Amino acid sequence: PAGLTAAHELVRSGIDTVVLEKHHMVGGLARTEQFGGHYFDLGGHRFYTQSSVVEHFWRNILGDDLLRRPRLSRIYYRKRFFYYPLRPLNALRGLGLIESVRIVLSYLRWHVFPYPQEETFEQWVTNRFGKRLFETFFKSYTEKVWGISCTRLKAEWAAQRIKDLSLTAAISNMFRVRSGRIRTLIEEFHYPRLGPGMMWQAVQRVIEGQGGEVRLGVEAVGMRRKVTGGWTVSVTCGGQQEQVEGDAIISSMPITELVAIMDPPPPDEVLGAARQLTYRDFLTVCLVVNRQCLFPDNWIYVHDAGISVARIQNFKNWSSDMVADPSRSTLGLEYFCTEGDALWNLSDAELVDLGRRQLNQIGLVRCEDVAEGCVFRVPKSYPIYDADYREHLEVVRNFVEEMEGLQTIGRNG
């Protein structure tokens, strides 16, 4: 999305633009894959903004294909389902009166005597929710997603992802006492009729229609700053290597890969710092289920540490057009892992079987109702905000920012 939006603005300004996309389609993590005629979002991508400029951009691209959708999501914890955003009776019934009182008392204790500094995710969340609620709802899920302890995950990530949210805000939302819109708690969002990839493929067509070029399946393997100004990028496509020249580069590729392909190589200090920046990888197990209706949620968070799936998407409840056969339903089971680890290295058949068994374990779908499935893997999905990332990123950033005609953008840039 970052690269495509940049190209969209450039061609509108009459600037010759070439997009080099490594994958077979545009969209990155926000692309939409197909299997058996069904559409699968790699993760559930809500479209929500308070910016009228962004909203106009989306509307201008998709028009009536940008649907307005109600949100329903729940948390699976201790073999119970909790609505999120929280609902009073449901939360009380699930946690019990004694545990609910303990959570409130813990919140009061940490509100009066908070951590003086918020360096880690655990400290940030505890100061806003109390230790007991952190351990109940945040700890196991967060460590499942990131693969590291909450004491090693930096507070910046929490501030970015759950901005403005606190226990008092969540409780106020439960009773519909709202002083503002908190994006974590929104109850409606926009969604393209055929998934987020529909948006970015439409942007691709606009770029090409205005004279820009979008090349798919093209991997950048080298880049050199020319003495006369501008850049030469070496790319491979279909086993062949060629050179692409331009006055400037806008890069959304992982910053670690960007510095690794520079010629001449950056100083050892920069390469060493880049190697210390790590990522969390991601895969989606897509399942086709022989049932017309499954459960009412758009998605379910799985906070049970003994079940490796992190989130379950029910695509029919995002848009019915995502499912080709109305008598069936489709699910996306999201697993966070590290490229090369045991989960990543499971075969597609093993992962489909794992998803089938875990759905049955949670009580959402019987094993025998799953007709077929496939797997999509996405390496380097999420940069990890670990304890040391800031100092290493600063070294890389200082080097990249000195390169004239090079701008990095997007989550990975």
mmCIF file of N, CA and C in Angstrom, residues 2 97 122 173 196 230 258 348:
data_model
loop_
_atom_site.group_PDB
_atom_site.id
_atom_site.type_symbol
_atom_site.label_atom_id
_atom_site.label_comp_id
_atom_site.label_asym_id
_atom_site.label_seq_id
_atom_site.Cartn_x
_atom_site.Cartn_y
_atom_site.Cartn_z
ATOM 1 N N ALA A 2 1.920 1.307 0.771
ATOM 2 C CA ALA A 2 2.754 2.511 0.827
ATOM 3 C C ALA A 2 3.381 2.799 -0.534
ATOM 4 N N LEU A 97 -17.534 -12.814 39.681
ATOM 5 C CA LEU A 97 -17.556 -11.613 40.510
ATOM 6 C C LEU A 97 -16.237 -11.417 41.248
ATOM 7 N N GLU A 122 4.876 -4.516 29.015
ATOM 8 C CA GLU A 122 4.249 -4.896 30.279
ATOM 9 C C GLU A 122 4.007 -3.669 31.166
ATOM 10 N N ASN A 173 -16.721 2.649 27.526
ATOM 11 C CA ASN A 173 -17.258 2.135 26.262
ATOM 12 C C ASN A 173 -18.306 1.054 26.505
ATOM 13 N N PRO A 196 -9.134 -6.561 0.793
ATOM 14 C CA PRO A 196 -8.255 -5.403 0.641
ATOM 15 C C PRO A 196 -7.462 -5.404 -0.654
ATOM 16 N N GLY A 230 21.370 9.924 -9.463
ATOM 17 C CA GLY A 230 20.393 8.868 -9.755
ATOM 18 C C GLY A 230 20.903 7.507 -9.310
ATOM 19 N N LEU A 258 17.307 -3.873 2.321
ATOM 20 C CA LEU A 258 17.728 -2.721 1.525
ATOM 21 C C LEU A 258 19.225 -2.464 1.678
ATOM 22 N N ASP A 348 2.112 -27.814 4.163
ATOM 23 C CA ASP A 348 0.773 -27.235 4.057
ATOM 24 C C ASP A 348 -0.278 -28.208 4.587
#
